[in-house]
mmCIF file of N, CA and C in Angstrom:
data_model
loop_
_atom_site.group_PDB
_atom_site.id
_atom_site.type_symbol
_atom_site.label_atom_id
_atom_site.label_comp_id
_atom_site.label_asym_id
_atom_site.label_seq_id
_atom_site.Cartn_x
_atom_site.Cartn_y
_atom_site.Cartn_z
ATOM 1 N N LEU A 1 216.977 161.311 246.762
ATOM 2 C CA LEU A 1 216.315 160.196 247.428
ATOM 3 C C LEU A 1 217.140 159.716 248.624
ATOM 4 N N TYR A 2 218.454 159.548 248.440
ATOM 5 C CA TYR A 2 219.325 159.110 249.533
ATOM 6 C C TYR A 2 220.294 160.223 249.897
ATOM 7 N N PRO A 3 220.632 160.360 251.175
ATOM 8 C CA PRO A 3 221.594 161.384 251.580
ATOM 9 C C PRO A 3 222.980 161.089 251.000
ATOM 10 N N GLU A 4 223.730 162.127 250.773
ATOM 11 C CA GLU A 4 225.065 162.001 250.176
ATOM 12 C C GLU A 4 225.968 161.092 251.009
ATOM 13 N N SER A 5 225.876 161.183 252.330
ATOM 14 C CA SER A 5 226.720 160.346 253.194
ATOM 15 C C SER A 5 226.444 158.857 252.959
ATOM 16 N N TYR A 6 225.201 158.530 252.672
ATOM 17 C CA TYR A 6 224.832 157.141 252.386
ATOM 18 C C TYR A 6 225.418 156.710 251.040
ATOM 19 N N LYS A 7 225.278 157.563 250.032
ATOM 20 C CA LYS A 7 225.791 157.248 248.696
ATOM 21 C C LYS A 7 227.297 157.022 248.724
ATOM 22 N N VAL A 8 228.011 157.882 249.447
ATOM 23 C CA VAL A 8 229.473 157.782 249.523
ATOM 24 C C VAL A 8 229.879 156.444 250.141
ATOM 25 N N ARG A 9 229.101 155.953 251.068
ATOM 26 C CA ARG A 9 229.411 154.703 251.749
ATOM 27 C C ARG A 9 228.990 153.479 250.933
ATOM 28 N N VAL A 10 227.863 153.550 250.254
ATOM 29 C CA VAL A 10 227.290 152.369 249.612
ATOM 30 C C VAL A 10 227.761 152.165 248.172
ATOM 31 N N ILE A 11 227.850 153.215 247.394
ATOM 32 C CA ILE A 11 228.162 153.073 245.971
ATOM 33 C C ILE A 11 229.490 152.353 245.725
ATOM 34 N N PRO A 12 230.584 152.692 246.413
ATOM 35 C CA PRO A 12 231.831 151.944 246.170
ATOM 36 C C PRO A 12 231.700 150.449 246.493
ATOM 37 N N SER A 13 230.997 150.121 247.563
ATOM 38 C CA SER A 13 230.807 148.708 247.925
ATOM 39 C C SER A 13 229.982 147.988 246.867
ATOM 40 N N PHE A 14 228.934 148.649 246.389
ATOM 41 C CA PHE A 14 228.089 148.047 245.363
ATOM 42 C C PHE A 14 228.878 147.848 244.073
ATOM 43 N N THR A 15 229.667 148.840 243.698
ATOM 44 C CA THR A 15 230.478 148.755 242.483
ATOM 45 C C THR A 15 231.464 147.598 242.580
ATOM 46 N N GLN A 16 232.095 147.448 243.734
ATOM 47 C CA GLN A 16 233.039 146.350 243.933
ATOM 48 C C GLN A 16 232.322 145.003 243.852
ATOM 49 N N MET A 17 231.150 144.897 244.496
ATOM 50 C CA MET A 17 230.387 143.653 244.458
ATOM 51 C C MET A 17 229.975 143.317 243.025
ATOM 52 N N LEU A 18 229.545 144.317 242.283
ATOM 53 C CA LEU A 18 229.136 144.098 240.898
ATOM 54 C C LEU A 18 230.303 143.560 240.081
ATOM 55 N N GLY A 19 231.500 144.092 240.323
ATOM 56 C CA GLY A 19 232.676 143.638 239.581
ATOM 57 C C GLY A 19 233.150 142.267 240.002
ATOM 58 N N VAL A 20 233.284 142.062 241.303
ATOM 59 C CA VAL A 20 233.854 140.813 241.810
ATOM 60 C C VAL A 20 232.868 139.654 241.686
ATOM 61 N N ARG A 21 231.654 139.853 242.154
ATOM 62 C CA ARG A 21 230.699 138.745 242.221
ATOM 63 C C ARG A 21 229.952 138.506 240.914
ATOM 64 N N PHE A 22 229.680 139.580 240.178
ATOM 65 C CA PHE A 22 228.841 139.445 238.984
ATOM 66 C C PHE A 22 229.569 139.800 237.695
ATOM 67 N N ASN A 23 230.889 140.004 237.778
ATOM 68 C CA ASN A 23 231.709 140.283 236.598
ATOM 69 C C ASN A 23 231.138 141.430 235.757
ATOM 70 N N HIS A 24 230.642 142.448 236.419
ATOM 71 C CA HIS A 24 230.050 143.646 235.791
ATOM 72 C C HIS A 24 228.878 143.312 234.867
ATOM 73 N N SER A 25 228.189 142.224 235.143
ATOM 74 C CA SER A 25 227.056 141.815 234.321
ATOM 75 C C SER A 25 225.754 142.167 235.034
ATOM 76 N N MET A 26 225.006 143.091 234.457
ATOM 77 C CA MET A 26 223.711 143.448 235.037
ATOM 78 C C MET A 26 222.740 142.270 234.938
ATOM 79 N N GLN A 27 222.897 141.441 233.906
ATOM 80 C CA GLN A 27 222.028 140.273 233.767
ATOM 81 C C GLN A 27 222.251 139.300 234.929
ATOM 82 N N LYS A 28 223.509 139.079 235.308
ATOM 83 C CA LYS A 28 223.798 138.203 236.453
ATOM 84 C C LYS A 28 223.265 138.817 237.742
ATOM 85 N N LEU A 29 223.398 140.132 237.871
ATOM 86 C CA LEU A 29 222.889 140.814 239.061
ATOM 87 C C LEU A 29 221.371 140.679 239.147
ATOM 88 N N GLU A 30 220.680 140.889 238.029
ATOM 89 C CA GLU A 30 219.223 140.770 238.027
ATOM 90 C C GLU A 30 218.780 139.345 238.343
ATOM 91 N N SER A 31 219.501 138.348 237.845
ATOM 92 C CA SER A 31 219.179 136.954 238.171
ATOM 93 C C SER A 31 219.335 136.707 239.662
ATOM 94 N N TYR A 32 220.390 137.247 240.250
ATOM 95 C CA TYR A 32 220.624 137.107 241.687
ATOM 96 C C TYR A 32 219.497 137.774 242.479
ATOM 97 N N ILE A 33 219.096 138.956 242.044
ATOM 98 C CA ILE A 33 218.020 139.676 242.731
ATOM 99 C C ILE A 33 216.721 138.867 242.675
ATOM 100 N N LEU A 34 216.424 138.274 241.518
ATOM 101 C CA LEU A 34 215.222 137.435 241.398
ATOM 102 C C LEU A 34 215.283 136.246 242.354
ATOM 103 N N GLU A 35 216.453 135.617 242.447
ATOM 104 C CA GLU A 35 216.600 134.492 243.376
ATOM 105 C C GLU A 35 216.320 134.939 244.806
ATOM 106 N N GLN A 36 216.771 136.116 245.166
ATOM 107 C CA GLN A 36 216.518 136.631 246.511
ATOM 108 C C GLN A 36 215.027 136.872 246.723
ATOM 109 N N CYS A 37 214.337 137.326 245.668
ATOM 110 C CA CYS A 37 212.884 137.527 245.762
ATOM 111 C C CYS A 37 212.172 136.206 246.014
ATOM 112 N N TYR A 38 212.630 135.139 245.361
ATOM 113 C CA TYR A 38 211.987 133.840 245.537
ATOM 114 C C TYR A 38 212.134 133.347 246.972
ATOM 115 N N ILE A 39 213.276 133.619 247.583
ATOM 116 C CA ILE A 39 213.462 133.254 248.990
ATOM 117 C C ILE A 39 212.457 134.017 249.851
ATOM 118 N N ALA A 40 212.306 135.310 249.574
ATOM 119 C CA ALA A 40 211.356 136.132 250.334
ATOM 120 C C ALA A 40 209.925 135.635 250.143
ATOM 121 N N VAL A 41 209.580 135.228 248.924
ATOM 122 C CA VAL A 41 208.234 134.716 248.648
ATOM 123 C C VAL A 41 207.941 133.495 249.518
ATOM 124 N N GLY A 42 208.895 132.590 249.622
ATOM 125 C CA GLY A 42 208.711 131.407 250.463
ATOM 126 C C GLY A 42 208.471 131.778 251.912
ATOM 127 N N GLN A 43 209.223 132.750 252.404
ATOM 128 C CA GLN A 43 209.065 133.185 253.791
ATOM 129 C C GLN A 43 207.717 133.875 254.008
ATOM 130 N N ILE A 44 207.301 134.680 253.045
ATOM 131 C CA ILE A 44 206.003 135.359 253.140
ATOM 132 C C ILE A 44 204.876 134.326 253.193
ATOM 133 N N CYS A 45 204.924 133.346 252.288
ATOM 134 C CA CYS A 45 203.865 132.326 252.249
ATOM 135 C C CYS A 45 203.827 131.519 253.541
ATOM 136 N N MET A 46 204.985 131.188 254.078
ATOM 137 C CA MET A 46 205.007 130.460 255.340
ATOM 138 C C MET A 46 204.462 131.337 256.470
ATOM 139 N N GLY A 47 204.832 132.603 256.475
ATOM 140 C CA GLY A 47 204.365 133.519 257.518
ATOM 141 C C GLY A 47 202.860 133.702 257.520
ATOM 142 N N VAL A 48 202.274 133.907 256.337
ATOM 143 C CA VAL A 48 200.819 134.096 256.297
ATOM 144 C C VAL A 48 200.095 132.806 256.655
ATOM 145 N N SER A 49 200.694 131.673 256.331
ATOM 146 C CA SER A 49 200.103 130.390 256.713
ATOM 147 C C SER A 49 200.047 130.261 258.232
ATOM 148 N N LEU A 50 201.109 130.678 258.897
ATOM 149 C CA LEU A 50 201.133 130.629 260.359
ATOM 150 C C LEU A 50 200.115 131.585 260.974
ATOM 151 N N MET A 51 199.712 132.597 260.207
ATOM 152 C CA MET A 51 198.703 133.549 260.674
ATOM 153 C C MET A 51 197.289 133.074 260.335
ATOM 154 N N GLY A 52 197.179 131.907 259.700
ATOM 155 C CA GLY A 52 195.866 131.372 259.353
ATOM 156 C C GLY A 52 195.332 131.888 258.032
ATOM 157 N N LEU A 53 196.188 132.475 257.217
ATOM 158 C CA LEU A 53 195.772 132.978 255.909
ATOM 159 C C LEU A 53 196.272 132.048 254.818
ATOM 160 N N ASP A 54 195.802 132.280 253.613
ATOM 161 C CA ASP A 54 196.177 131.458 252.470
ATOM 162 C C ASP A 54 197.031 132.274 251.510
ATOM 163 N N SER A 55 197.832 131.574 250.724
ATOM 164 C CA SER A 55 198.661 132.248 249.725
ATOM 165 C C SER A 55 198.682 131.417 248.453
ATOM 166 N N CYS A 56 198.895 132.101 247.351
ATOM 167 C CA CYS A 56 199.010 131.424 246.063
ATOM 168 C C CYS A 56 200.079 132.150 245.258
ATOM 169 N N ILE A 57 201.173 131.454 244.977
ATOM 170 C CA ILE A 57 202.237 132.030 244.160
ATOM 171 C C ILE A 57 201.774 131.952 242.712
ATOM 172 N N ILE A 58 201.849 133.063 242.009
ATOM 173 C CA ILE A 58 201.332 133.145 240.646
ATOM 174 C C ILE A 58 202.499 133.189 239.671
ATOM 175 N N GLY A 59 202.497 132.281 238.725
ATOM 176 C CA GLY A 59 203.533 132.244 237.695
ATOM 177 C C GLY A 59 202.918 132.470 236.328
ATOM 178 N N GLY A 60 203.755 132.614 235.331
ATOM 179 C CA GLY A 60 203.280 132.740 233.961
ATOM 180 C C GLY A 60 202.626 134.066 233.645
ATOM 181 N N PHE A 61 202.983 135.108 234.380
ATOM 182 C CA PHE A 61 202.400 136.427 234.130
ATOM 183 C C PHE A 61 203.359 137.262 233.287
ATOM 184 N N ASP A 62 202.830 138.314 232.687
ATOM 185 C CA ASP A 62 203.649 139.243 231.907
ATOM 186 C C ASP A 62 204.059 140.388 232.824
ATOM 187 N N PRO A 63 205.330 140.434 233.249
ATOM 188 C CA PRO A 63 205.745 141.461 234.204
ATOM 189 C C PRO A 63 205.557 142.887 233.686
ATOM 190 N N LEU A 64 205.661 143.081 232.380
ATOM 191 C CA LEU A 64 205.479 144.434 231.834
ATOM 192 C C LEU A 64 204.024 144.879 231.951
ATOM 193 N N LYS A 65 203.092 143.970 231.668
ATOM 194 C CA LYS A 65 201.662 144.309 231.777
ATOM 195 C C LYS A 65 201.273 144.567 233.231
ATOM 196 N N VAL A 66 201.771 143.734 234.139
ATOM 197 C CA VAL A 66 201.483 143.944 235.561
ATOM 198 C C VAL A 66 202.067 145.284 235.997
ATOM 199 N N GLY A 67 203.268 145.581 235.523
ATOM 200 C CA GLY A 67 203.906 146.860 235.840
ATOM 201 C C GLY A 67 203.084 148.043 235.366
ATOM 202 N N GLU A 68 202.486 147.918 234.178
ATOM 203 C CA GLU A 68 201.645 149.001 233.655
ATOM 204 C C GLU A 68 200.459 149.264 234.582
ATOM 205 N N VAL A 69 199.845 148.206 235.065
ATOM 206 C CA VAL A 69 198.694 148.355 235.965
ATOM 207 C C VAL A 69 199.134 148.993 237.280
ATOM 208 N N LEU A 70 200.228 148.505 237.847
ATOM 209 C CA LEU A 70 200.686 149.010 239.143
ATOM 210 C C LEU A 70 201.300 150.401 239.056
ATOM 211 N N GLU A 71 201.760 150.778 237.882
ATOM 212 C CA GLU A 71 202.403 152.082 237.698
ATOM 213 C C GLU A 71 201.463 153.228 238.061
ATOM 214 N N GLU A 72 200.151 152.979 237.981
ATOM 215 C CA GLU A 72 199.183 154.011 238.354
ATOM 216 C C GLU A 72 199.221 154.286 239.854
ATOM 217 N N ARG A 73 199.709 153.320 240.644
ATOM 218 C CA ARG A 73 199.705 153.443 242.103
ATOM 219 C C ARG A 73 201.084 153.658 242.708
ATOM 220 N N ILE A 74 202.119 153.135 242.066
ATOM 221 C CA ILE A 74 203.477 153.275 242.604
ATOM 222 C C ILE A 74 204.434 153.665 241.489
ATOM 223 N N ASN A 75 205.601 154.124 241.852
ATOM 224 C CA ASN A 75 206.602 154.499 240.855
ATOM 225 C C ASN A 75 207.047 153.285 240.056
ATOM 226 N N LYS A 76 207.158 153.445 238.780
ATOM 227 C CA LYS A 76 207.616 152.430 237.823
ATOM 228 C C LYS A 76 208.210 151.176 238.484
ATOM 229 N N PRO A 77 207.377 150.190 238.751
ATOM 230 C CA PRO A 77 207.867 148.991 239.434
ATOM 231 C C PRO A 77 208.563 148.022 238.483
ATOM 232 N N LYS A 78 209.423 147.201 239.013
ATOM 233 C CA LYS A 78 210.003 146.081 238.276
ATOM 234 C C LYS A 78 209.450 144.835 238.954
ATOM 235 N N ILE A 79 208.614 144.099 238.270
ATOM 236 C CA ILE A 79 207.892 142.983 238.862
ATOM 237 C C ILE A 79 208.742 141.715 238.794
ATOM 238 N N ALA A 80 208.954 141.098 239.945
ATOM 239 C CA ALA A 80 209.729 139.863 240.021
ATOM 240 C C ALA A 80 208.823 138.659 240.239
ATOM 241 N N CYS A 81 207.784 138.820 241.045
ATOM 242 C CA CYS A 81 206.899 137.706 241.361
ATOM 243 C C CYS A 81 205.562 138.253 241.849
ATOM 244 N N LEU A 82 204.567 137.396 241.822
ATOM 245 C CA LEU A 82 203.238 137.767 242.306
ATOM 246 C C LEU A 82 202.770 136.734 243.316
ATOM 247 N N ILE A 83 202.133 137.214 244.369
ATOM 248 C CA ILE A 83 201.545 136.328 245.371
ATOM 249 C C ILE A 83 200.164 136.871 245.708
ATOM 250 N N ALA A 84 199.162 136.004 245.673
ATOM 251 C CA ALA A 84 197.834 136.377 246.161
ATOM 252 C C ALA A 84 197.763 135.941 247.621
ATOM 253 N N LEU A 85 197.366 136.859 248.492
ATOM 254 C CA LEU A 85 197.248 136.571 249.922
ATOM 255 C C LEU A 85 195.823 136.855 250.367
ATOM 256 N N GLY A 86 195.305 136.056 251.262
ATOM 257 C CA GLY A 86 193.959 136.294 251.777
ATOM 258 C C GLY A 86 193.383 135.048 252.403
ATOM 259 N N LYS A 87 192.076 134.977 252.359
ATOM 260 C CA LYS A 87 191.368 133.836 252.929
ATOM 261 C C LYS A 87 190.536 133.223 251.818
ATOM 262 N N ARG A 88 190.664 131.927 251.626
ATOM 263 C CA ARG A 88 189.902 131.271 250.559
ATOM 264 C C ARG A 88 188.410 131.267 250.891
ATOM 265 N N VAL A 89 187.589 131.282 249.862
ATOM 266 C CA VAL A 89 186.143 131.315 250.041
ATOM 267 C C VAL A 89 185.636 129.972 250.554
ATOM 268 N N ALA A 90 186.115 128.887 249.960
ATOM 269 C CA ALA A 90 185.683 127.543 250.360
ATOM 270 C C ALA A 90 186.906 126.735 250.768
ATOM 271 N N GLU A 91 186.684 125.765 251.620
ATOM 272 C CA GLU A 91 187.790 124.895 252.027
ATOM 273 C C GLU A 91 188.317 124.125 250.820
ATOM 274 N N ALA A 92 189.574 123.840 250.839
ATOM 275 C CA ALA A 92 190.184 123.070 249.757
ATOM 276 C C ALA A 92 189.628 121.655 249.766
ATOM 277 N N SER A 93 189.466 121.093 248.573
ATOM 278 C CA SER A 93 188.954 119.726 248.498
ATOM 279 C C SER A 93 190.018 118.757 249.011
ATOM 280 N N GLN A 94 189.559 117.643 249.523
ATOM 281 C CA GLN A 94 190.469 116.630 250.049
ATOM 282 C C GLN A 94 191.237 116.012 248.886
ATOM 283 N N LYS A 95 192.535 115.948 248.993
ATOM 284 C CA LYS A 95 193.356 115.370 247.934
ATOM 285 C C LYS A 95 193.563 113.891 248.223
ATOM 286 N N SER A 96 193.523 113.102 247.166
ATOM 287 C CA SER A 96 193.806 111.675 247.357
ATOM 288 C C SER A 96 195.288 111.456 247.083
ATOM 289 N N ARG A 97 195.946 110.852 248.018
ATOM 290 C CA ARG A 97 197.378 110.614 247.902
ATOM 291 C C ARG A 97 197.676 109.149 248.207
ATOM 292 N N LYS A 98 198.769 108.698 247.619
ATOM 293 C CA LYS A 98 199.253 107.362 247.955
ATOM 294 C C LYS A 98 199.816 107.400 249.365
ATOM 295 N N SER A 99 199.815 106.257 250.016
ATOM 296 C CA SER A 99 200.452 106.194 251.328
ATOM 297 C C SER A 99 201.958 106.363 251.141
ATOM 298 N N LYS A 100 202.640 106.739 252.195
ATOM 299 C CA LYS A 100 204.091 106.939 252.104
ATOM 300 C C LYS A 100 204.795 105.673 251.633
ATOM 301 N N ILE A 101 204.341 104.542 252.117
ATOM 302 C CA ILE A 101 204.980 103.274 251.743
ATOM 303 C C ILE A 101 204.808 103.002 250.251
ATOM 304 N N ASP A 102 203.597 103.259 249.711
ATOM 305 C CA ASP A 102 203.349 103.025 248.284
ATOM 306 C C ASP A 102 204.075 104.037 247.403
ATOM 307 N N ALA A 103 204.276 105.236 247.911
ATOM 308 C CA ALA A 103 204.917 106.288 247.119
ATOM 309 C C ALA A 103 206.428 106.094 247.040
ATOM 310 N N ILE A 104 206.993 105.482 248.061
ATOM 311 C CA ILE A 104 208.458 105.325 248.111
ATOM 312 C C ILE A 104 208.867 104.070 247.477
#
């Protein structure tokens, strides 16, 4: 998948980072990776909003079940988050909010 010259350069750095930053804990590394995904999700949602599209971050899903569905289309994925992107069918209803003065 990756050329040998790339592996020789990257693997030692990754190994050092895993030891120094994550104390050789794959669980800590996976938590860090998830946090990075959440940052990307925020940027994606802001970007599509600027393009006039809508987004909905989806929580409470079973990553293994989603992975099973997607596995038919891509290589064994590891699901971190889900976002629905597109254009809503109807405009969002007007929300009633307190004024800033009443809320503070």
